[in-house]
Short mmCIF file of C-alpha atoms in Angstrom, two decimals:
data_model
loop_
_atom_site.label_atom_id
_atom_site.label_comp_id
_atom_site.label_asym_id
_atom_site.label_seq_id
_atom_site.Cartn_x
_atom_site.Cartn_y
_atom_site.Cartn_z
CA MET M 234 -0.25 -0.14 0.35
CA ALA M 235 0.85 3.55 -1.27
CA ILE M 236 1.78 5.63 2.55
CA THR M 237 0.97 8.75 1.84
CA ALA M 238 1.43 11.93 2.72
CA GLN M 239 -1.95 12.10 4.60
CA LEU M 240 -1.93 9.12 6.09
CA VAL M 241 1.75 10.32 8.35
CA LYS M 242 -1.20 13.75 8.63
CA GLN M 243 -3.79 11.57 10.17
CA LEU M 244 -1.49 9.25 12.59
CA ARG M 245 0.48 11.76 13.24
CA ASP M 246 -2.73 13.60 14.71
CA ILE M 247 -3.87 10.38 16.63
CA THR M 248 0.37 10.37 18.31
CA GLY M 249 1.92 13.17 18.46
CA ALA M 250 4.50 11.31 16.61
CA GLY M 251 7.41 12.45 14.97
CA MET M 252 6.76 12.29 10.35
CA LEU M 253 9.58 10.59 10.69
CA ASP M 254 8.46 8.07 12.67
CA CYS M 255 5.36 8.05 11.33
CA LYS M 256 5.83 7.00 8.00
CA LYS M 257 8.46 4.02 9.26
CA ALA M 258 5.57 2.66 12.00
CA LEU M 259 3.10 2.55 8.02
CA GLU M 260 5.56 1.47 6.42
CA GLN M 261 6.00 -2.27 9.06
CA THR M 262 2.45 -1.65 8.79
CA ASP M 263 1.10 -0.91 5.24
CA GLY M 264 -0.72 0.93 6.46
CA ASP M 265 -2.96 0.16 8.75
CA VAL M 266 -2.92 3.41 11.61
CA GLU M 267 -4.48 1.39 13.89
CA GLN M 268 -1.55 -0.57 14.23
CA ALA M 269 0.34 1.22 13.33
CA VAL M 270 -0.38 3.32 16.02
CA THR M 271 0.02 0.44 18.07
CA TYR M 272 3.40 -0.31 16.65
CA LEU M 273 4.46 3.37 18.10
CA ARG M 274 2.80 2.37 21.30
CA GLU M 275 5.34 -0.55 21.32
CA LYS M 276 8.66 1.51 20.77
CA GLY M 277 7.21 3.51 23.10
CA ILE M 278 7.18 6.33 20.95
CA ALA M 279 3.88 6.87 21.79
CA LYS M 280 4.28 7.24 25.65
CA ALA M 281 7.29 10.34 24.11
CA ALA M 282 4.75 11.97 22.41
CA LYS M 283 2.76 12.81 25.51
CA LYS M 284 5.57 14.67 27.23
CA ALA M 285 5.24 17.09 22.92
CA ASP M 286 4.02 19.99 25.03
CA ARG M 287 6.33 19.78 27.60
CA ILE M 288 9.39 21.98 27.74
CA ALA M 289 12.68 20.86 27.79
CA ALA M 290 15.58 23.65 28.74
CA GLU M 291 17.71 22.10 30.42
CA GLY M 292 20.47 19.92 28.95
CA LEU M 293 23.66 19.66 26.81
CA CYS M 294 25.52 21.65 24.93
CA ASN M 295 28.99 20.06 23.69
CA VAL M 296 31.12 20.87 21.10
CA ILE M 297 33.31 17.72 19.27
CA VAL M 298 36.54 18.25 17.32
CA ASP M 299 37.78 15.64 14.23
CA GLY M 300 40.79 16.48 12.18
CA ASN M 301 39.31 19.60 10.11
CA VAL M 302 36.04 19.24 11.13
CA ALA M 303 34.07 19.73 14.50
CA VAL M 304 29.85 19.97 15.95
CA VAL M 305 28.56 22.27 18.14
CA TYR M 306 25.22 20.97 19.18
CA GLU M 307 22.61 21.09 22.31
CA VAL M 308 20.43 18.68 23.74
CA ASN M 309 17.59 19.68 26.24
CA SER M 310 16.10 17.80 28.50
CA GLU M 311 12.95 19.37 30.77
CA THR M 312 15.41 18.93 34.35
CA ASP M 313 19.02 19.72 34.58
CA PHE M 314 19.50 16.86 37.28
CA VAL M 315 18.60 14.54 34.35
CA ALA M 316 21.32 15.95 31.99
CA LYS M 317 23.95 14.58 34.94
CA ASN M 318 22.54 10.90 34.07
CA THR M 319 24.91 8.45 32.60
CA GLN M 320 21.35 7.85 30.57
CA PHE M 321 21.36 10.74 28.71
CA LEU M 322 25.26 11.10 28.85
CA ALA M 323 25.89 8.60 26.46
CA LEU M 324 23.21 9.72 23.98
CA ILE M 325 24.82 12.89 23.58
CA ASP M 326 28.12 11.30 22.84
CA LYS M 327 25.50 8.99 20.24
CA VAL M 328 24.60 11.85 18.89
CA GLY M 329 27.84 13.88 18.20
CA GLN M 330 29.47 11.15 16.34
CA ALA M 331 26.80 10.73 14.13
CA LEU M 332 26.13 14.50 13.41
CA LEU M 333 30.20 14.45 13.23
CA THR M 334 30.61 11.34 10.90
CA SER M 335 27.52 11.80 8.85
CA GLY M 336 27.77 15.76 7.43
CA VAL M 337 24.33 16.67 8.23
CA THR M 338 25.13 20.77 9.24
CA THR M 339 20.78 21.62 9.66
CA THR M 340 19.04 20.18 13.17
CA GLU M 341 16.93 18.62 10.42
CA GLU M 342 18.47 16.77 8.30
CA ALA M 343 20.26 15.34 11.88
CA LEU M 344 17.13 14.63 12.94
CA ALA M 345 16.81 11.63 9.87
CA VAL M 346 20.68 10.13 10.58
CA ILE M 347 20.10 6.37 10.65
CA VAL M 348 22.51 5.71 14.07
CA GLU M 349 22.29 1.77 14.34
CA GLY M 350 19.17 1.14 12.51
CA LYS M 351 17.66 4.20 13.87
CA THR M 352 16.76 7.81 12.90
CA ILE M 353 17.76 9.99 16.16
CA GLU M 354 14.39 11.05 15.92
CA ILE M 355 13.85 8.15 16.75
CA ILE M 356 16.30 8.15 19.19
CA LEU M 357 15.32 11.07 20.34
CA SER M 358 12.01 9.51 21.32
CA GLU M 359 12.87 6.13 23.05
CA ALA M 360 15.18 8.62 25.33
CA THR M 361 12.32 10.13 26.48
CA ALA M 362 10.24 7.03 26.72
CA THR M 363 13.30 5.98 28.79
CA ILE M 364 14.06 8.79 30.83
CA GLY M 365 10.56 10.28 31.38
CA GLU M 366 11.56 13.82 30.11
CA LYS M 367 10.60 14.90 26.60
CA ILE M 368 14.31 15.05 24.85
CA THR M 369 14.85 17.11 21.72
CA LEU M 370 18.05 17.50 19.60
CA ARG M 371 17.53 22.16 19.25
CA ARG M 372 20.78 22.94 16.97
CA VAL M 373 23.42 21.45 14.86
CA ASN M 374 26.66 23.14 14.02
CA ARG M 375 29.41 21.88 11.88
CA VAL M 376 32.65 23.38 10.63
CA GLU M 377 35.00 22.60 8.77
CA LYS M 378 39.34 23.69 8.65
CA LYS M 379 41.93 24.32 6.04
CA ASP M 380 44.70 22.02 6.82
CA ASP M 381 46.41 25.33 7.62
CA GLN M 382 44.40 26.31 10.12
CA VAL M 383 42.90 25.25 13.51
CA PHE M 384 40.19 24.87 15.87
CA GLY M 385 39.71 25.27 20.27
CA ALA M 386 37.16 24.27 21.33
CA TYR M 387 35.84 24.33 25.08
CA LYS M 388 33.51 23.88 27.64
CA HIS M 389 32.12 24.70 31.13
CA MET M 390 30.45 23.16 33.56
CA GLY M 391 30.05 20.55 32.11
CA GLY M 392 28.13 21.81 29.01
CA ARG M 393 25.98 24.60 29.96
CA ILE M 394 28.04 26.29 27.35
CA ALA M 395 30.12 25.18 24.53
CA SER M 396 32.08 27.30 22.38
CA LEU M 397 34.87 27.14 19.17
CA SER M 398 37.02 29.14 17.59
CA LEU M 399 38.88 28.80 14.40
CA LEU M 400 42.03 31.25 13.87
CA ASN M 401 44.72 30.70 11.16
CA GLY M 402 48.03 28.72 11.74
CA ASN M 403 48.54 26.22 14.31
CA ASN M 404 48.49 27.54 17.65
CA GLU M 405 46.51 25.22 19.43
CA GLU M 406 47.07 27.40 23.37
CA VAL M 407 45.67 30.53 22.14
CA ALA M 408 42.53 28.88 19.94
CA LYS M 409 41.54 26.60 23.50
CA ASP M 410 42.20 30.88 24.95
CA ILE M 411 39.72 32.60 22.07
CA ALA M 412 37.09 30.10 22.95
CA MET M 413 37.23 29.93 26.49
CA HIS M 414 36.90 33.82 25.98
CA VAL M 415 34.44 33.41 24.26
CA ALA M 416 32.47 31.29 26.14
CA ALA M 417 32.80 33.67 29.47
CA GLN M 418 32.15 37.08 26.87
CA ASN M 419 29.40 35.72 25.11
CA PRO M 420 30.42 38.30 22.32
CA LYS M 421 27.61 38.74 19.48
CA PHE M 422 30.03 39.50 16.41
CA LEU M 423 33.44 39.04 14.87
CA ASP M 424 34.02 42.23 14.51
CA GLN M 425 32.01 45.70 12.89
CA THR M 426 32.39 44.47 9.32
CA GLN M 427 29.47 42.20 10.39
CA ILE M 428 26.98 44.61 12.06
CA SER M 429 24.53 45.82 9.96
CA ALA M 430 23.94 48.87 9.36
CA ASP M 431 20.17 49.05 9.76
CA MET M 432 20.97 47.67 13.55
CA ILE M 433 23.28 50.37 13.60
CA ALA M 434 20.75 53.17 13.10
CA SER M 435 18.93 51.28 15.64
CA GLU M 436 21.28 51.24 18.37
CA LYS M 437 22.51 55.21 17.00
CA GLU M 438 19.01 56.01 17.11
CA ILE M 439 17.53 54.51 20.70
CA LEU M 440 20.74 55.93 21.83
CA LEU M 441 20.40 59.68 20.91
CA HIS M 442 15.88 59.32 22.37
CA GLN M 443 18.09 58.47 25.47
CA ALA M 444 20.85 61.77 25.22
CA LEU M 445 18.08 64.29 24.03
CA GLU M 446 15.31 63.22 27.50
CA GLU M 447 18.60 63.42 30.09
CA ASN M 448 19.77 66.64 28.04
CA LYS M 449 16.39 67.69 29.70
CA SER M 450 16.61 67.30 32.73
CA GLU M 451 20.36 68.63 33.03
CA ALA M 452 21.24 71.85 34.35
CA LYS M 453 22.73 73.82 31.61
CA PRO M 454 21.71 71.75 28.70
CA LYS M 455 24.53 70.78 26.12
CA PRO M 456 23.65 71.61 21.86
CA GLN M 457 23.07 69.12 19.95
CA ASN M 458 26.33 68.91 18.45
CA ILE M 459 27.54 68.11 20.86
CA ILE M 460 25.03 65.34 22.43
CA GLU M 461 25.46 64.05 18.82
CA LYS M 462 29.55 63.82 19.19
CA MET M 463 28.15 62.33 22.81
CA VAL M 464 26.37 59.47 20.64
CA GLU M 465 28.90 58.37 18.83
CA GLY M 466 30.93 58.26 21.54
CA ARG M 467 28.15 55.59 23.53
CA LEU M 468 27.56 53.68 19.58
CA ASN M 469 31.24 52.83 19.16
CA LYS M 470 31.33 52.38 23.00
CA GLN M 471 28.72 49.65 22.49
CA LEU M 472 29.82 48.32 19.15
CA LYS M 473 32.93 47.92 20.60
CA GLU M 474 31.74 45.20 23.70
CA ILE M 475 29.72 43.27 21.16
CA CYS M 476 32.51 42.27 18.71
CA LEU M 477 35.25 39.39 20.29
CA VAL M 478 38.14 41.33 18.40
CA ASN M 479 37.55 44.71 20.35
CA GLN M 480 36.73 43.53 23.57
CA PRO M 481 39.79 42.98 26.42
CA PHE M 482 41.51 39.56 26.51
CA VAL M 483 39.28 37.55 29.56
CA LYS M 484 43.56 35.78 30.60
CA ASN M 485 44.57 39.42 30.32
CA PRO M 486 42.17 42.61 30.14
CA ASP M 487 45.46 45.36 28.99
CA GLU M 488 45.47 43.53 25.89
CA THR M 489 42.03 43.61 23.36
CA VAL M 490 41.93 39.99 21.86
CA GLU M 491 42.82 41.08 18.62
CA GLN M 492 45.75 42.43 20.53
CA TYR M 493 46.21 39.13 22.08
CA VAL M 494 46.13 37.41 18.98
CA SER M 495 48.16 39.16 16.50
CA ARG M 496 51.03 39.38 19.54
CA ASN M 497 50.71 35.76 18.57
CA LYS M 498 51.44 35.83 14.81
CA THR M 499 47.38 34.22 14.43
CA ALA M 500 43.58 35.55 13.72
CA VAL M 501 39.96 34.46 14.65
CA VAL M 502 38.52 33.72 11.56
CA SER M 503 34.97 32.50 13.38
CA PHE M 504 33.69 31.60 17.03
CA LEU M 505 30.15 29.72 17.69
CA ARG M 506 28.88 29.86 21.04
CA LEU M 507 26.13 27.85 22.83
CA GLU M 508 24.30 28.52 26.22
CA VAL M 509 21.56 25.70 26.93
CA GLY M 510 18.22 26.87 26.72
CA GLU M 511 19.38 30.44 25.09
CA GLY M 512 16.44 31.62 23.08
CA ILE M 513 13.39 29.73 25.32
CA GLU M 514 10.13 30.97 27.38
CA LYS M 515 11.25 28.58 30.94
CA LYS M 516 7.48 27.52 33.16
CA GLU M 517 8.09 28.39 35.99
CA THR M 518 6.58 24.73 38.39
CA ASP M 519 5.27 24.91 42.14
CA PHE M 520 6.66 21.60 42.40
CA ALA M 521 5.25 22.22 46.46
CA LYS M 522 1.66 22.35 45.26
CA GLU M 523 1.82 19.92 42.87
CA VAL M 524 3.24 17.50 45.14
CA ALA M 525 0.16 19.01 47.96
CA GLU M 526 -2.25 18.07 44.67
CA GLN M 527 -0.89 14.50 44.02
CA MET M 528 -1.43 13.95 47.56
CA LYS M 529 -4.51 14.88 47.55
CA ALA M 530 -5.53 12.86 44.79
#
């Protein structure tokens, strides 16, 4: 029987399982939806689907380097307690090795990667059912370097933050230092050439409004030309604070990152930084209240 997109959607609506899982279930059951539901339940995938609406904002980020290839990725769980689970840590490693060897560059591609006869999407669903918390692969980044370049990799607090730097040359110590700096200082851009004109104009407008409001309360208000110079100064300072090369080097604030790498006859090409759960709106949970309600039941 032909497995149509409509049939896959029907099964997904019933179980909440992933599209790939639904397609495989229907293939295994010759398109019988009821049998496919049973198949997913037996695999623990339908059970995992019940947790699909939960928020997984904890977990770990990881960075793996192998020769000229590096991957930086994030696997999420619902609690930081589970993130310390040996089963979860083993899952992190399994996913990372698959990402490294598969050549995928996006999360969508990663979920379809086959590991030991199963897709990563199915492996995560099974982990959700086994561990008892929603487990997701959220972000995947792949970086390749040239032979005359070097990676620097760093993990903070076991993977709460993972960072990767790419530098010209072969100075691994400097590359590691830059990765540590990136983890600590969280730059947004490599240098000011990466900042869009729209963003600069927007920030300048905000700073101008702030300066004009401050000027209103001054005993002796400043003239417009002075305010404009003041805004330019504040803008330049702000832009430098978010650019890696302009930041004071974390190990020696007396020199900038650019001065540090230049002194070591190298230059930063690019960097990546992931922090667990950034950008996810976390749900506030009153555990005491939950326990009290369960005791009443």
